[in-house]
Amino acid sequence: EAQVTQNPRYLITVTGKKLTVTCSQNMNHEYMSWYRQDPGLGLRQIYYSMNVEVTDKGDVPEGYKVSRKEKRNFPLILESPSPNQTSLYFCASSLRAGVVGGELFFGEGSRLTVL
Amino acid sequence: GENVEQHPSTLSVQEGDSAVIKCTYSDSASNYFPWYKQELGKRPQLIIDIRSNVGEKKDQRIAVTLNKTAKHFSLHITETQPEDSAVYFCAASRDDKIIFGKGTRLHILP
């Protein structure tokens, strides 16, 4: 089954404790990206990757890191989480970016709470 | 950079009536405009999209129109049904980035 898998789905952590949210897709997609969803603010892009070893900042990259060592994986790293990073996070992938790639396939989301 | 404005933020319509959600974008290089539906507690899913060389696209009860000159595009849902209740996001994309609007919560009233 074609899917985007995120883990963990739910996490409560404390300020400053490094964490990683994993994202994996099995569709051989080139484009992967991370979004955070906050009430009233919609979906905001954190980082995106056009292909292996190619990553770039989205609109809200501060406090986050990513890597794309393999085509299927695109982990999101919070080196020192803070309460303002409490949010619902979505990973998504598409065949390619933009009009060529078409539909974004989203993971089920990871709800992160930073105390 | 690109900015996408979406209106209204909340919309209530009587079941069977039509709903219209409007978006404007700022970057004339944007060439792909998808719409995503997010049901409560679920992930966003694509419902329809339009490319910049097309003015209108229809899929059953859903249609999208694009006015490149004015940089706005709209989602039209006809004969609304209870299962249309959800949050709808418009987006504007060029070759690398995709920017979403803030969403419209659509309520279908019985």
mmCIF file of N, CA, C and O in Angstrom, chain B residues 23-109:
data_model
loop_
_atom_site.group_PDB
_atom_site.id
_atom_site.type_symbol
_atom_site.label_atom_id
_atom_site.label_comp_id
_atom_site.label_asym_id
_atom_site.label_seq_id
_atom_site.Cartn_x
_atom_site.Cartn_y
_atom_site.Cartn_z
ATOM 1 N N CYS B 23 -9.480 32.298 -2.994
ATOM 2 C CA CYS B 23 -8.077 32.486 -2.622
ATOM 3 C C CYS B 23 -7.405 33.442 -3.606
ATOM 4 O O CYS B 23 -7.739 33.452 -4.801
ATOM 5 N N THR B 24 -6.483 34.223 -3.074
ATOM 6 C CA THR B 24 -5.640 35.058 -3.915
ATOM 7 C C THR B 24 -4.183 34.723 -3.645
ATOM 8 O O THR B 24 -3.836 34.279 -2.545
ATOM 9 N N TYR B 25 -3.337 34.905 -4.638
ATOM 10 C CA TYR B 25 -1.914 34.636 -4.473
ATOM 11 C C TYR B 25 -1.112 35.809 -5.002
ATOM 12 O O TYR B 25 -1.635 36.648 -5.745
ATOM 13 N N SER B 26 0.148 35.872 -4.616
ATOM 14 C CA SER B 26 0.945 37.051 -4.958
ATOM 15 C C SER B 26 2.037 36.780 -5.996
ATOM 16 O O SER B 26 2.430 37.689 -6.733
ATOM 17 N N ASP B 27 2.528 35.554 -6.064
ATOM 18 C CA ASP B 27 3.662 35.253 -6.940
ATOM 19 C C ASP B 27 3.178 34.840 -8.330
ATOM 20 O O ASP B 27 2.585 33.768 -8.489
ATOM 21 N N SER B 28 3.436 35.658 -9.313
ATOM 22 C CA SER B 28 2.970 35.359 -10.664
ATOM 23 C C SER B 28 3.652 34.123 -11.257
ATOM 24 O O SER B 28 3.195 33.591 -12.269
ATOM 25 N N ALA B 29 4.730 33.642 -10.621
ATOM 26 C CA ALA B 29 5.403 32.428 -11.094
ATOM 27 C C ALA B 29 4.680 31.158 -10.653
ATOM 28 O O ALA B 29 4.979 30.071 -11.155
ATOM 29 N N SER B 30 3.754 31.259 -9.739
ATOM 30 C CA SER B 30 2.994 30.078 -9.314
ATOM 31 C C SER B 30 2.210 29.531 -10.490
ATOM 32 O O SER B 30 1.596 30.287 -11.254
ATOM 33 N N ASN B 31 2.259 28.213 -10.662
ATOM 34 C CA ASN B 31 1.625 27.627 -11.845
ATOM 35 C C ASN B 31 0.782 26.399 -11.533
ATOM 36 O O ASN B 31 0.326 25.692 -12.441
ATOM 37 N N TYR B 32 0.595 26.126 -10.267
ATOM 38 C CA TYR B 32 -0.174 24.937 -9.883
ATOM 39 C C TYR B 32 -0.960 25.273 -8.631
ATOM 40 O O TYR B 32 -0.399 25.798 -7.653
ATOM 41 N N PHE B 33 -2.284 24.971 -8.642
ATOM 42 C CA PHE B 33 -3.161 25.421 -7.570
ATOM 43 C C PHE B 33 -4.041 24.252 -7.108
ATOM 44 O O PHE B 33 -5.119 24.011 -7.656
ATOM 45 N N PRO B 34 -3.599 23.546 -6.077
ATOM 46 C CA PRO B 34 -4.386 22.422 -5.571
ATOM 47 C C PRO B 34 -5.297 22.855 -4.423
ATOM 48 O O PRO B 34 -5.055 23.866 -3.759
ATOM 49 N N TRP B 35 -6.315 22.071 -4.192
ATOM 50 C CA TRP B 35 -7.211 22.232 -3.042
ATOM 51 C C TRP B 35 -7.199 20.929 -2.250
ATOM 52 O O TRP B 35 -7.344 19.842 -2.813
ATOM 53 N N TYR B 36 -7.056 21.075 -0.931
ATOM 54 C CA TYR B 36 -7.028 19.922 -0.051
ATOM 55 C C TYR B 36 -8.185 20.010 0.937
ATOM 56 O O TYR B 36 -8.547 21.080 1.401
ATOM 57 N N LYS B 37 -8.712 18.859 1.265
ATOM 58 C CA LYS B 37 -9.794 18.741 2.252
ATOM 59 C C LYS B 37 -9.254 17.990 3.453
ATOM 60 O O LYS B 37 -8.608 16.946 3.302
ATOM 61 N N GLN B 38 -9.515 18.522 4.631
ATOM 62 C CA GLN B 38 -9.073 17.865 5.852
ATOM 63 C C GLN B 38 -10.274 17.648 6.764
ATOM 64 O O GLN B 38 -10.818 18.592 7.351
ATOM 65 N N GLU B 39 -10.673 16.403 6.895
ATOM 66 C CA GLU B 39 -11.747 16.061 7.816
ATOM 67 C C GLU B 39 -11.183 16.037 9.230
ATOM 68 O O GLU B 39 -9.968 15.918 9.428
ATOM 69 N N LEU B 40 -12.069 16.143 10.190
ATOM 70 C CA LEU B 40 -11.671 16.263 11.585
ATOM 71 C C LEU B 40 -10.779 15.101 12.013
ATOM 72 O O LEU B 40 -11.156 13.935 11.867
ATOM 73 N N GLY B 41 -9.590 15.415 12.489
ATOM 74 C CA GLY B 41 -8.678 14.398 12.975
ATOM 75 C C GLY B 41 -7.962 13.607 11.894
ATOM 76 O O GLY B 41 -7.263 12.630 12.196
ATOM 77 N N LYS B 42 -8.133 14.036 10.644
ATOM 78 C CA LYS B 42 -7.512 13.288 9.540
ATOM 79 C C LYS B 42 -6.416 14.116 8.850
ATOM 80 O O LYS B 42 -6.221 15.285 9.156
ATOM 81 N N ARG B 43 -5.767 13.496 7.924
ATOM 82 C CA ARG B 43 -4.739 14.194 7.154
ATOM 83 C C ARG B 43 -5.376 14.944 5.989
ATOM 84 O O ARG B 43 -6.443 14.550 5.511
ATOM 85 N N PRO B 44 -4.750 16.005 5.484
ATOM 86 C CA PRO B 44 -5.268 16.663 4.274
ATOM 87 C C PRO B 44 -5.186 15.729 3.075
ATOM 88 O O PRO B 44 -4.231 14.959 2.926
ATOM 89 N N GLN B 45 -6.188 15.816 2.208
ATOM 90 C CA GLN B 45 -6.189 15.008 0.994
ATOM 91 C C GLN B 45 -6.607 15.877 -0.188
ATOM 92 O O GLN B 45 -7.529 16.694 -0.069
ATOM 93 N N LEU B 46 -5.951 15.667 -1.308
ATOM 94 C CA LEU B 46 -6.243 16.440 -2.517
ATOM 95 C C LEU B 46 -7.648 16.123 -3.019
ATOM 96 O O LEU B 46 -8.042 14.961 -3.112
ATOM 97 N N ILE B 47 -8.410 17.183 -3.334
ATOM 98 C CA ILE B 47 -9.728 16.952 -3.917
ATOM 99 C C ILE B 47 -9.797 17.418 -5.370
ATOM 100 O O ILE B 47 -10.526 16.846 -6.180
ATOM 101 N N ILE B 48 -9.056 18.448 -5.714
ATOM 102 C CA ILE B 48 -9.032 18.926 -7.085
ATOM 103 C C ILE B 48 -7.848 19.860 -7.240
ATOM 104 O O ILE B 48 -7.377 20.439 -6.252
ATOM 105 N N ASP B 49 -7.339 19.978 -8.451
ATOM 106 C CA ASP B 49 -6.242 20.904 -8.700
ATOM 107 C C ASP B 49 -6.399 21.502 -10.093
ATOM 108 O O ASP B 49 -7.160 21.000 -10.921
ATOM 109 N N ILE B 50 -5.688 22.594 -10.317
ATOM 110 C CA ILE B 50 -5.757 23.256 -11.612
ATOM 111 C C ILE B 50 -4.389 23.812 -11.948
ATOM 112 O O ILE B 50 -3.658 24.270 -11.060
ATOM 113 N N ARG B 51 -4.039 23.728 -13.196
ATOM 114 C CA ARG B 51 -2.768 24.256 -13.669
ATOM 115 C C ARG B 51 -2.985 25.598 -14.323
ATOM 116 O O ARG B 51 -4.085 25.913 -14.773
ATOM 117 N N SER B 52 -1.910 26.382 -14.414
ATOM 118 C CA SER B 52 -2.068 27.781 -14.796
ATOM 119 C C SER B 52 -2.482 27.964 -16.253
ATOM 120 O O SER B 52 -2.860 29.056 -16.646
ATOM 121 N N ASN B 53 -2.421 26.909 -17.056
ATOM 122 C CA ASN B 53 -2.829 27.053 -18.451
ATOM 123 C C ASN B 53 -4.306 26.685 -18.651
ATOM 124 O O ASN B 53 -4.777 26.566 -19.780
ATOM 125 N N VAL B 54 -5.012 26.494 -17.528
ATOM 126 C CA VAL B 54 -6.422 26.105 -17.592
ATOM 127 C C VAL B 54 -7.234 27.109 -16.780
ATOM 128 O O VAL B 54 -6.801 27.537 -15.709
ATOM 129 N N GLY B 55 -8.427 27.468 -17.254
ATOM 130 C CA GLY B 55 -9.227 28.441 -16.544
ATOM 131 C C GLY B 55 -10.249 27.833 -15.601
ATOM 132 O O GLY B 55 -10.630 28.450 -14.612
ATOM 133 N N GLU B 56 -10.654 26.602 -15.885
ATOM 134 C CA GLU B 56 -11.683 25.974 -15.066
ATOM 135 C C GLU B 56 -11.543 24.459 -15.161
ATOM 136 O O GLU B 56 -11.169 23.910 -16.197
ATOM 137 N N LYS B 57 -11.874 23.802 -14.066
ATOM 138 C CA LYS B 57 -11.850 22.343 -14.035
ATOM 139 C C LYS B 57 -12.980 21.866 -13.151
ATOM 140 O O LYS B 57 -13.241 22.467 -12.102
ATOM 141 N N LYS B 58 -13.632 20.799 -13.561
ATOM 142 C CA LYS B 58 -14.784 20.310 -12.808
ATOM 143 C C LYS B 58 -14.662 18.807 -12.572
ATOM 144 O O LYS B 58 -14.189 18.067 -13.432
ATOM 145 N N ASP B 59 -15.090 18.382 -11.390
ATOM 146 C CA ASP B 59 -15.117 16.967 -11.053
ATOM 147 C C ASP B 59 -16.366 16.718 -10.228
ATOM 148 O O ASP B 59 -16.405 16.973 -9.038
ATOM 149 N N GLN B 60 -17.404 16.268 -10.871
ATOM 150 C CA GLN B 60 -18.697 16.004 -10.248
ATOM 151 C C GLN B 60 -19.223 17.276 -9.586
ATOM 152 O O GLN B 60 -19.506 18.261 -10.272
ATOM 153 N N ARG B 61 -19.362 17.313 -8.258
ATOM 154 C CA ARG B 61 -19.948 18.486 -7.593
ATOM 155 C C ARG B 61 -18.921 19.566 -7.279
ATOM 156 O O ARG B 61 -19.256 20.610 -6.735
ATOM 157 N N ILE B 62 -17.668 19.314 -7.607
ATOM 158 C CA ILE B 62 -16.597 20.245 -7.256
ATOM 159 C C ILE B 62 -16.034 20.875 -8.518
ATOM 160 O O ILE B 62 -15.812 20.184 -9.520
ATOM 161 N N ALA B 63 -15.806 22.179 -8.461
ATOM 162 C CA ALA B 63 -15.188 22.888 -9.584
ATOM 163 C C ALA B 63 -14.209 23.915 -9.044
ATOM 164 O O ALA B 63 -14.368 24.424 -7.936
ATOM 165 N N VAL B 64 -13.190 24.182 -9.820
ATOM 166 C CA VAL B 64 -12.228 25.225 -9.468
ATOM 167 C C VAL B 64 -12.061 26.133 -10.668
ATOM 168 O O VAL B 64 -12.041 25.677 -11.811
ATOM 169 N N THR B 65 -11.990 27.434 -10.402
ATOM 170 C CA THR B 65 -11.753 28.414 -11.452
ATOM 171 C C THR B 65 -10.486 29.188 -11.128
ATOM 172 O O THR B 65 -10.145 29.386 -9.956
ATOM 173 N N LEU B 66 -9.792 29.613 -12.149
ATOM 174 C CA LEU B 66 -8.541 30.348 -11.989
ATOM 175 C C LEU B 66 -8.549 31.580 -12.886
ATOM 176 O O LEU B 66 -8.825 31.484 -14.080
ATOM 177 N N ASN B 67 -8.234 32.707 -12.286
ATOM 178 C CA ASN B 67 -8.069 33.953 -13.034
ATOM 179 C C ASN B 67 -6.619 34.399 -12.827
ATOM 180 O O ASN B 67 -6.273 34.984 -11.804
ATOM 181 N N LYS B 68 -5.760 34.097 -13.798
ATOM 182 C CA LYS B 68 -4.329 34.396 -13.675
ATOM 183 C C LYS B 68 -4.063 35.890 -13.641
ATOM 184 O O LYS B 68 -3.170 36.359 -12.949
ATOM 185 N N THR B 69 -4.841 36.641 -14.383
ATOM 186 C CA THR B 69 -4.623 38.089 -14.438
ATOM 187 C C THR B 69 -4.846 38.718 -13.070
ATOM 188 O O THR B 69 -4.061 39.534 -12.607
ATOM 189 N N ALA B 70 -5.923 38.298 -12.435
ATOM 190 C CA ALA B 70 -6.260 38.844 -11.129
ATOM 191 C C ALA B 70 -5.587 38.084 -9.998
ATOM 192 O O ALA B 70 -5.672 38.484 -8.841
ATOM 193 N N LYS B 71 -4.934 36.973 -10.318
ATOM 194 C CA LYS B 71 -4.266 36.123 -9.327
ATOM 195 C C LYS B 71 -5.244 35.648 -8.262
ATOM 196 O O LYS B 71 -4.980 35.783 -7.054
ATOM 197 N N HIS B 72 -6.363 35.135 -8.696
ATOM 198 C CA HIS B 72 -7.235 34.507 -7.728
ATOM 199 C C HIS B 72 -7.858 33.248 -8.307
ATOM 200 O O HIS B 72 -7.989 33.084 -9.528
ATOM 201 N N PHE B 73 -8.192 32.351 -7.404
ATOM 202 C CA PHE B 73 -8.814 31.089 -7.777
ATOM 203 C C PHE B 73 -9.837 30.707 -6.716
ATOM 204 O O PHE B 73 -9.749 31.143 -5.561
ATOM 205 N N SER B 74 -10.831 29.963 -7.129
ATOM 206 C CA SER B 74 -11.960 29.675 -6.248
ATOM 207 C C SER B 74 -12.357 28.208 -6.336
ATOM 208 O O SER B 74 -12.210 27.579 -7.380
ATOM 209 N N LEU B 75 -12.891 27.723 -5.231
ATOM 210 C CA LEU B 75 -13.447 26.376 -5.154
ATOM 211 C C LEU B 75 -14.958 26.494 -5.041
ATOM 212 O O LEU B 75 -15.464 27.265 -4.221
ATOM 213 N N HIS B 76 -15.666 25.749 -5.865
ATOM 214 C CA HIS B 76 -17.121 25.758 -5.853
ATOM 215 C C HIS B 76 -17.607 24.338 -5.559
ATOM 216 O O HIS B 76 -17.214 23.395 -6.259
ATOM 217 N N ILE B 77 -18.443 24.220 -4.542
ATOM 218 C CA ILE B 77 -19.068 22.929 -4.227
ATOM 219 C C ILE B 77 -20.568 23.100 -4.384
ATOM 220 O O ILE B 77 -21.180 23.949 -3.724
ATOM 221 N N THR B 78 -21.161 22.326 -5.262
ATOM 222 C CA THR B 78 -22.612 22.406 -5.471
ATOM 223 C C THR B 78 -23.316 21.264 -4.745
ATOM 224 O O THR B 78 -22.693 20.251 -4.392
ATOM 225 N N GLU B 79 -24.589 21.467 -4.484
ATOM 226 C CA GLU B 79 -25.434 20.434 -3.842
ATOM 227 C C GLU B 79 -24.720 19.846 -2.619
ATOM 228 O O GLU B 79 -24.524 18.632 -2.518
ATOM 229 N N THR B 80 -24.347 20.707 -1.703
ATOM 230 C CA THR B 80 -23.545 20.268 -0.564
ATOM 231 C C THR B 80 -24.244 19.181 0.249
ATOM 232 O O THR B 80 -25.482 19.153 0.371
ATOM 233 N N GLN B 81 -23.401 18.306 0.796
ATOM 234 C CA GLN B 81 -23.874 17.170 1.590
ATOM 235 C C GLN B 81 -23.156 17.170 2.938
ATOM 236 O O GLN B 81 -22.108 17.803 3.081
ATOM 237 N N PRO B 82 -23.690 16.466 3.931
ATOM 238 C CA PRO B 82 -23.058 16.454 5.259
ATOM 239 C C PRO B 82 -21.582 16.072 5.214
ATOM 240 O O PRO B 82 -20.771 16.622 5.973
ATOM 241 N N GLU B 83 -21.222 15.163 4.324
ATOM 242 C CA GLU B 83 -19.829 14.713 4.261
ATOM 243 C C GLU B 83 -18.881 15.771 3.686
ATOM 244 O O GLU B 83 -17.658 15.574 3.666
ATOM 245 N N ASP B 84 -19.428 16.889 3.228
ATOM 246 C CA ASP B 84 -18.580 17.999 2.769
ATOM 247 C C ASP B 84 -18.062 18.827 3.936
ATOM 248 O O ASP B 84 -17.194 19.693 3.759
ATOM 249 N N SER B 85 -18.602 18.621 5.134
ATOM 250 C CA SER B 85 -18.126 19.346 6.315
ATOM 251 C C SER B 85 -16.666 18.989 6.579
ATOM 252 O O SER B 85 -16.314 17.814 6.749
ATOM 253 N N ALA B 86 -15.807 20.004 6.580
ATOM 254 C CA ALA B 86 -14.367 19.785 6.722
ATOM 255 C C ALA B 86 -13.670 21.140 6.670
ATOM 256 O O ALA B 86 -14.319 22.180 6.511
ATOM 257 N N VAL B 87 -12.356 21.110 6.793
ATOM 258 C CA VAL B 87 -11.541 22.301 6.545
ATOM 259 C C VAL B 87 -10.934 22.155 5.150
ATOM 260 O O VAL B 87 -10.402 21.100 4.808
ATOM 261 N N TYR B 88 -11.021 23.212 4.373
ATOM 262 C CA TYR B 88 -10.510 23.208 3.012
ATOM 263 C C TYR B 88 -9.329 24.179 2.916
ATOM 264 O O TYR B 88 -9.404 25.310 3.391
ATOM 265 N N PHE B 89 -8.260 23.717 2.310
ATOM 266 C CA PHE B 89 -7.071 24.543 2.112
ATOM 267 C C PHE B 89 -6.810 24.735 0.629
ATOM 268 O O PHE B 89 -6.775 23.760 -0.128
ATOM 269 N N CYS B 90 -6.609 25.988 0.237
ATOM 270 C CA CYS B 90 -6.095 26.229 -1.096
ATOM 271 C C CYS B 90 -4.578 26.324 -1.000
ATOM 272 O O CYS B 90 -4.022 26.501 0.083
ATOM 273 N N ALA B 91 -3.919 26.215 -2.130
ATOM 274 C CA ALA B 91 -2.461 26.330 -2.146
ATOM 275 C C ALA B 91 -2.017 26.839 -3.508
ATOM 276 O O ALA B 91 -2.702 26.637 -4.515
ATOM 277 N N ALA B 92 -0.882 27.501 -3.490
ATOM 278 C CA ALA B 92 -0.252 27.960 -4.733
ATOM 279 C C ALA B 92 1.163 27.414 -4.765
ATOM 280 O O ALA B 92 1.885 27.471 -3.766
ATOM 281 N N SER B 93 1.548 26.883 -5.905
ATOM 282 C CA SER B 93 2.844 26.204 -6.000
ATOM 283 C C SER B 93 3.563 26.604 -7.275
ATOM 284 O O SER B 93 2.948 26.809 -8.316
ATOM 285 N N ARG B 94 4.859 26.702 -7.160
ATOM 286 C CA ARG B 94 5.681 26.785 -8.366
ATOM 287 C C ARG B 94 6.564 25.556 -8.357
ATOM 288 O O ARG B 94 6.149 24.531 -7.832
ATOM 289 N N ASP B 95 7.750 25.601 -8.922
ATOM 290 C CA ASP B 95 8.518 24.383 -9.118
ATOM 291 C C ASP B 95 9.080 23.777 -7.842
ATOM 292 O O ASP B 95 9.424 22.603 -7.821
ATOM 293 N N ASP B 96 9.201 24.562 -6.779
ATOM 294 C CA ASP B 96 9.805 23.995 -5.585
ATOM 295 C C ASP B 96 8.922 24.133 -4.347
ATOM 296 O O ASP B 96 8.711 23.189 -3.617
ATOM 297 N N LYS B 97 8.374 25.298 -4.119
ATOM 298 C CA LYS B 97 7.646 25.522 -2.889
ATOM 299 C C LYS B 97 6.144 25.470 -3.118
ATOM 300 O O LYS B 97 5.642 25.731 -4.204
ATOM 301 N N ILE B 98 5.455 25.135 -2.045
ATOM 302 C CA ILE B 98 4.005 25.203 -2.048
ATOM 303 C C ILE B 98 3.577 25.976 -0.810
ATOM 304 O O ILE B 98 4.043 25.692 0.293
ATOM 305 N N ILE B 99 2.719 26.964 -0.992
ATOM 306 C CA ILE B 99 2.228 27.788 0.110
ATOM 307 C C ILE B 99 0.728 27.581 0.237
ATOM 308 O O ILE B 99 -0.005 27.690 -0.753
ATOM 309 N N PHE B 100 0.313 27.291 1.465
ATOM 310 C CA PHE B 100 -1.096 27.039 1.727
ATOM 311 C C PHE B 100 -1.790 28.284 2.273
ATOM 312 O O PHE B 100 -1.176 29.106 2.956
ATOM 313 N N GLY B 101 -3.070 28.419 1.974
ATOM 314 C CA GLY B 101 -3.900 29.382 2.668
ATOM 315 C C GLY B 101 -4.169 28.899 4.077
ATOM 316 O O GLY B 101 -3.820 27.760 4.443
ATOM 317 N N LYS B 102 -4.811 29.741 4.883
ATOM 318 C CA LYS B 102 -5.023 29.405 6.290
ATOM 319 C C LYS B 102 -6.208 28.495 6.520
ATOM 320 O O LYS B 102 -6.438 28.058 7.648
ATOM 321 N N GLY B 103 -6.960 28.222 5.496
ATOM 322 C CA GLY B 103 -8.030 27.247 5.625
ATOM 323 C C GLY B 103 -9.404 27.868 5.802
ATOM 324 O O GLY B 103 -9.544 28.980 6.308
ATOM 325 N N THR B 104 -10.413 27.131 5.356
ATOM 326 C CA THR B 104 -11.810 27.514 5.543
ATOM 327 C C THR B 104 -12.536 26.344 6.175
ATOM 328 O O THR B 104 -12.519 25.237 5.626
ATOM 329 N N ARG B 105 -13.156 26.598 7.313
ATOM 330 C CA ARG B 105 -13.953 25.552 7.956
ATOM 331 C C ARG B 105 -15.362 25.632 7.407
ATOM 332 O O ARG B 105 -16.056 26.632 7.601
ATOM 333 N N LEU B 106 -15.766 24.576 6.703
ATOM 334 C CA LEU B 106 -17.091 24.529 6.086
ATOM 335 C C LEU B 106 -18.032 23.685 6.935
ATOM 336 O O LEU B 106 -17.731 22.515 7.231
ATOM 337 N N HIS B 107 -19.140 24.299 7.337
ATOM 338 C CA HIS B 107 -20.190 23.592 8.091
ATOM 339 C C HIS B 107 -21.380 23.410 7.177
ATOM 340 O O HIS B 107 -21.855 24.387 6.578
ATOM 341 N N ILE B 108 -21.886 22.202 7.078
ATOM 342 C CA ILE B 108 -23.101 21.938 6.316
ATOM 343 C C ILE B 108 -24.245 21.781 7.311
ATOM 344 O O ILE B 108 -24.246 20.855 8.132
ATOM 345 N N LEU B 109 -25.210 22.677 7.229
ATOM 346 C CA LEU B 109 -26.315 22.697 8.185
ATOM 347 C C LEU B 109 -27.468 21.819 7.695
ATOM 348 O O LEU B 109 -27.795 21.852 6.520
#
